[in-house]
Coordinates of C-alpha atoms in Angstrom, one line a residue:
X1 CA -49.6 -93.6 87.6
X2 CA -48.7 -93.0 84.0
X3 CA -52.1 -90.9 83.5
X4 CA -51.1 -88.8 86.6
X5 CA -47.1 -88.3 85.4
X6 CA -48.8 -87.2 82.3
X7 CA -51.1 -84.7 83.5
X8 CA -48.0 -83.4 86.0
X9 CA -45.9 -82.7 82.4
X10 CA -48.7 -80.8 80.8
X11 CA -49.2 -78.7 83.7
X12 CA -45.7 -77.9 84.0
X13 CA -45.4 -77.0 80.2
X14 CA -48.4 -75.0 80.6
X15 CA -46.7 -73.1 83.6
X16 CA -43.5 -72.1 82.2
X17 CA -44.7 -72.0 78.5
X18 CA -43.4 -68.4 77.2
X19 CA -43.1 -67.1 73.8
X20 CA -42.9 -69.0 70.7
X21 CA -39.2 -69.3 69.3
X22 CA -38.0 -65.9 68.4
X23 CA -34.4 -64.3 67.6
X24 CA -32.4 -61.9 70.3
X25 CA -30.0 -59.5 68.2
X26 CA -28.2 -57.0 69.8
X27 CA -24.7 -55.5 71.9
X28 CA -24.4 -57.3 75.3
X29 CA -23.1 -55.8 78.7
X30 CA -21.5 -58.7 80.3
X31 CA -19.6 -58.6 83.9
X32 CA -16.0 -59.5 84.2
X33 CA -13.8 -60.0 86.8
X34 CA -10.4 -58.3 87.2
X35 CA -7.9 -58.0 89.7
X36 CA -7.5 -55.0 91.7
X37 CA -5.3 -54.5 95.3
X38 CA -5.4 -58.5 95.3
X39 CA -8.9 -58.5 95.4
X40 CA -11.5 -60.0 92.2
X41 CA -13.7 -56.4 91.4
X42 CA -16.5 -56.6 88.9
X43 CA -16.2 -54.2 85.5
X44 CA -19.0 -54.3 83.0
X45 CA -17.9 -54.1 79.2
X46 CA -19.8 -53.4 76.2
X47 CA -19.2 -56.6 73.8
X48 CA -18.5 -55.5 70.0
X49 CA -19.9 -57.9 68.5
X50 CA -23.8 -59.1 68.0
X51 CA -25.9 -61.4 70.5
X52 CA -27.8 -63.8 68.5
X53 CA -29.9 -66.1 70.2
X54 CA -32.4 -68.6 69.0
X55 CA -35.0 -68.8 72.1
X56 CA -37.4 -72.0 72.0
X57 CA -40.0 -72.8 75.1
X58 CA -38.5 -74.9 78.0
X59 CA -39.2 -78.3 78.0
X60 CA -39.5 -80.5 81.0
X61 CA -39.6 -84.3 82.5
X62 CA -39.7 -84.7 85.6
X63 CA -39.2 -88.2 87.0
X64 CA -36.3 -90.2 88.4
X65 CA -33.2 -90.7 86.2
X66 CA -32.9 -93.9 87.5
X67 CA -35.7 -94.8 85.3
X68 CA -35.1 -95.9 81.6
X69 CA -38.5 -95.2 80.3
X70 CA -37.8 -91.6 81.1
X71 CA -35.0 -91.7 79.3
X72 CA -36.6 -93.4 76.1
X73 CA -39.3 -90.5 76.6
X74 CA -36.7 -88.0 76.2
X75 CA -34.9 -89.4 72.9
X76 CA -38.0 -90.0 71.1
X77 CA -39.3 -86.3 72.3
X78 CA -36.0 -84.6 70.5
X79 CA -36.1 -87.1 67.7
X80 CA -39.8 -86.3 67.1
X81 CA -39.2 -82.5 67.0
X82 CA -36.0 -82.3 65.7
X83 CA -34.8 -85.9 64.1
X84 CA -31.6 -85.7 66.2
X85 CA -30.7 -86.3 69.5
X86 CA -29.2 -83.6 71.9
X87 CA -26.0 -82.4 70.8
X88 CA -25.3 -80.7 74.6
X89 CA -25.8 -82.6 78.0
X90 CA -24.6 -81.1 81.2
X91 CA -25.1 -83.0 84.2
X92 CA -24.3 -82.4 88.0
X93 CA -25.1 -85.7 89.6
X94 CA -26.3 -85.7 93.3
X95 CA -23.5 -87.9 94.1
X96 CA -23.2 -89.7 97.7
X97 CA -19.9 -88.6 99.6
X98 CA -18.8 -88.7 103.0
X99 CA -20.9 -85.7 104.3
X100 CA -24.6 -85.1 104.8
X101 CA -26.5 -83.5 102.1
X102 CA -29.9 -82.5 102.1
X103 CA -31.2 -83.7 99.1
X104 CA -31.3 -87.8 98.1
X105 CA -28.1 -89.1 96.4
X106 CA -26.9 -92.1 93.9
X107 CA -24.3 -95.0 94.4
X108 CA -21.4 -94.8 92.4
X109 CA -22.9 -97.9 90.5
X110 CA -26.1 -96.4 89.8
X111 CA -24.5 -93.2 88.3
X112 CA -22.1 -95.2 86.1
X113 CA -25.7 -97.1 84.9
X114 CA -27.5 -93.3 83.7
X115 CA -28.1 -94.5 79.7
X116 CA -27.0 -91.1 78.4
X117 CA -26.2 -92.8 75.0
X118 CA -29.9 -93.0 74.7
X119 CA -30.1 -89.3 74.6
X120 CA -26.5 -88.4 72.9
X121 CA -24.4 -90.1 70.4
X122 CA -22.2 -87.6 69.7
X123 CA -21.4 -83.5 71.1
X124 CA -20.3 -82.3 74.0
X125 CA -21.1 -83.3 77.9
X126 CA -20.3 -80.9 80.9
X127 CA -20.3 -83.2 83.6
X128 CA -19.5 -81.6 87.6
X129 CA -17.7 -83.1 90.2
X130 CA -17.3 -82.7 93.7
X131 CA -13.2 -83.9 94.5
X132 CA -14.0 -86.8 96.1
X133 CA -16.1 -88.3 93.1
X134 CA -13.3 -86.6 90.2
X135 CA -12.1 -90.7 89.3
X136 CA -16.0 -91.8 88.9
X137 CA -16.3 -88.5 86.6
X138 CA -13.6 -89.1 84.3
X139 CA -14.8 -93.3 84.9
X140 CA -18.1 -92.1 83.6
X141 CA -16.7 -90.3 80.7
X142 CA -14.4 -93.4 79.5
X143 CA -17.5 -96.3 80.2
X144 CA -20.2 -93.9 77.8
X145 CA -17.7 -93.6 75.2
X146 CA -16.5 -89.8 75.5
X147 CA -12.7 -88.2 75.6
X148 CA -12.2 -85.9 78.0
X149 CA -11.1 -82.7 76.4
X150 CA -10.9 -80.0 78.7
X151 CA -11.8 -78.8 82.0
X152 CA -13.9 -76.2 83.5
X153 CA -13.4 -74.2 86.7
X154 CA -16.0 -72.3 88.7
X155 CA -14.3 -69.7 91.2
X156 CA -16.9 -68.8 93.7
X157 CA -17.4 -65.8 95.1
X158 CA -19.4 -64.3 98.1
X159 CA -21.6 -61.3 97.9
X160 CA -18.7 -58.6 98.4
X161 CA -16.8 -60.2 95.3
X162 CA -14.3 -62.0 97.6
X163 CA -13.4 -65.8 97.6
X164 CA -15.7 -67.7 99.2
X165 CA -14.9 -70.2 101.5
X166 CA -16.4 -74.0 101.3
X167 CA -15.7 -77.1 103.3
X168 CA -12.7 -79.4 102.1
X169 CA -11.5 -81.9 103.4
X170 CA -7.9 -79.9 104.2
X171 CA -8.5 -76.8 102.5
X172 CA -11.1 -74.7 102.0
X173 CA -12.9 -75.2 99.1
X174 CA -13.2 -71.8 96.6
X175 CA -14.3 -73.4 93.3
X176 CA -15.6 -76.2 91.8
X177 CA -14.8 -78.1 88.7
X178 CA -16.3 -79.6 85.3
X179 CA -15.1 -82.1 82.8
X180 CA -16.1 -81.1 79.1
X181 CA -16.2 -84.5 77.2
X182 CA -16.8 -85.0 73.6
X183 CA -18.7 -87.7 71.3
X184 CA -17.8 -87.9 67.7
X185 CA -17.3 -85.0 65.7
X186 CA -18.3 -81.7 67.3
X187 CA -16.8 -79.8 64.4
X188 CA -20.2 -78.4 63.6
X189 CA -20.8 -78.0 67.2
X190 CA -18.2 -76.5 68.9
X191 CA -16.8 -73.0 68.7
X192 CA -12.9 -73.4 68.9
X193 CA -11.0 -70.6 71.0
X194 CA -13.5 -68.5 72.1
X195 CA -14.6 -69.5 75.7
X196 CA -12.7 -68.7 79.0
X197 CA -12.7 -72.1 80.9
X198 CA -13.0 -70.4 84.1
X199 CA -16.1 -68.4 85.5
X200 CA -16.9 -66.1 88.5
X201 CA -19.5 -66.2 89.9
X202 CA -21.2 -65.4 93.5
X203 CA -22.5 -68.6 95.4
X204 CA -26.4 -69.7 96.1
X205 CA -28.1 -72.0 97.9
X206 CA -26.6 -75.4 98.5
X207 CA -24.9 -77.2 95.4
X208 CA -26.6 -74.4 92.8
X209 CA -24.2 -73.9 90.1
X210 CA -23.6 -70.6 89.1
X211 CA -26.1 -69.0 86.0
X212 CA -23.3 -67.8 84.1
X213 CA -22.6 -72.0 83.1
X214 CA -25.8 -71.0 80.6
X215 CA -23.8 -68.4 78.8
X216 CA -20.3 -70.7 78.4
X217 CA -22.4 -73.4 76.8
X218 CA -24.0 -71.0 74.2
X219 CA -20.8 -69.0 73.6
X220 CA -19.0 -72.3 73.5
X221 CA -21.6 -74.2 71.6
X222 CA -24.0 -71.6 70.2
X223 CA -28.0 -72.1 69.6
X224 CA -27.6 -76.3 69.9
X225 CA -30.2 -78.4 71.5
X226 CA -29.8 -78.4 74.9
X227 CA -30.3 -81.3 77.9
X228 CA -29.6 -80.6 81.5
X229 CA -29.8 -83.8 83.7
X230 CA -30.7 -83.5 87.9
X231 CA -32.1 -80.4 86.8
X232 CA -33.9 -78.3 89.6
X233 CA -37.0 -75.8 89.3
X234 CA -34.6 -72.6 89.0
X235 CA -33.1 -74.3 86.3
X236 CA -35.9 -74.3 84.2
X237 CA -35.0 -72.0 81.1
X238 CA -35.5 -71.6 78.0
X239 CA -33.7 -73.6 74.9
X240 CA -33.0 -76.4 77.2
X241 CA -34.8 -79.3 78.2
X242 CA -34.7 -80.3 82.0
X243 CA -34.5 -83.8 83.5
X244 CA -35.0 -84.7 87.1
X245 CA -37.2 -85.6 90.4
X246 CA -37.7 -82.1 92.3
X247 CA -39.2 -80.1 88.6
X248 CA -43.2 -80.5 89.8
X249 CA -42.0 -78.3 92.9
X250 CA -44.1 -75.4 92.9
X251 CA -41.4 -73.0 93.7
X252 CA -39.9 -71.3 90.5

C-alpha cells in the first residue's frame, strides 16, 4: 500500500513537473470590476508597478486528510526543503450540510480534528465557509489557536458579468465567504493595506473557487510557501503544495 502511494506521488510529480524556480518581472493587465447602469462590467488596467514572482514546481500528496501520517509527510517535506513550515494554508473543507453534494464530506467532529498545527505554527489561514458551517469555521479557528482577523468575500458572477444566482436557504446565494486567521507574528508575512477583501469572479463547476483567490494570497502575502488543503486536480499550480483524495485523477 505504501509502495503503491509512493509510486502514485512520483508519477504525479513527474506529470506536472515544469520549470525549475525562476523569477516573473514585469507590468500586469489585471481585470476589475466597476459599476456601470447598475450592472458589474469588466475594465482591464495596466498596473504601475512591477510583477515579481518567485515560481517553484507544484508539489503534491494525495491521500485522505483524515490521515495523520499524511500530515507528518507534509511537515517533514517543507521542513526538509525549507527548515520551516508553511507560512500560508487555505483550506475549503468538503463540509456535510443539509443538501446533497456530489463529492464525499466530513463531520463537524472530524473537521475540528484536521492537525493543521502540524503543518503551521504561525501565518496566515484562509479558511471557506458555506453559511450553514460559519460557527464551526470561526470554532476551528479558536480550537487551532488562530485570531480571526478579517474576512473575505467572493461575489460570483455568471458568464455575462451579472450576479449569479445560488441556492440559500431564503435567499439566493451571490457570494461566498472566507475567514483570514492569523498565527503568531505575520509581520514578515503579511502585506498591510494593499489587498481588496472582496473578488469577482465568474462561477465553475460545483464548489470551485474562483482562480483569482491565487492572486489575493500573493498580493496579500507575496512569494511565501504555500499549502492548499482538499485540493482538487485544477488546483494543482505552481508555488503551492496541494493536499487531498481526488489529486491522482487523471483529469488536469
Amino acid at each position: 500500500m505504501q509502495k503503491d502511494r509512493t509510486q502514485d506521488q512520483s508519477h504525479l510529480k513527474a506529470k506536472i513537473r515544469s520549470n525549475q524556480a525562476r523569477f516573473i518581472q514585469g507590468p500586469c493587465i489585471v481585470q476589475i470590476k466597476v459599476e456601470k447602469n447598475y450592472e458589474l462590467v469588466p475594465i482591464k488596467r495596466r498596473t504601475k508597478n512591477l510583477v515579481r514572482k518567485i515560481l517553484t514546481d507544484p508539489v503534491v500528496f494525495d491521500g485522505d486528510v483524515r490521515d495523520l501520517k499524511m500530515w507528518e509527510d507534509i511537515a517533514a517535506d517543507v521542513l526538509r526543503r525549507y527548515n520551516r513550515l508553511y507560512e500560508v494554508v487555505m483550506m475549503d473543507p468538503a463540509y456535510r450540510i443539509k443538501q446533497q453534494v456530489p463529492y464525499p464530506t466530513l463531520s463537524d467532529s472530524e473537521i475540528l480534528a484536521l492537525p493543521i498545527e502540524k503543518v503551521q505554527d504561525r501565518g496566515i489561514l484562509i479558511l471557506w465557509f458555506v453559511n450553514q458551517k460559519k460557527d464551526l469555521a470561526r470554532q476551528f479557528l479558536r480550537e487551532h489557536g488562530y485570531d480571526e482577523v478579517e474576512k473575505g468575500e467572493w461575489i460570483k458572477l455568471t458568464a455575462n458579468s451579472k450576479l449569479h444566482k445560488g441556492s440559500g436557504m431564503y435567499t439566493a446565494h451571490n457570494n461566498e465567504t472566507f475567514l483570514i486567521g492569523k498565527k503568531g507574528s505575520i509581520s514578515d508575512i503579511m502585506k498591510y493595506h494593499v489587498t481588496d477583501n472582496v473578488l469577482f469572479s465568474k462561477t465553475g463547476k460545483h464548489s470551485e473557487k474562483p482562480e483569482c483567490i491565487y492572486d489575493f494570497i500573493q498580493q496579500m502575502a507575496p512569494d511565501r510557501l504555500n499549502l492548499e488543503v482538499f485540493a482538487r486536480p485544477h488546483n494543482i499550480r505552481p508555488c503551492y503544495t496541494s493536499f487531498g483524495n481526488q489529486l491522482n485523477q487523471q483529469s488536469r
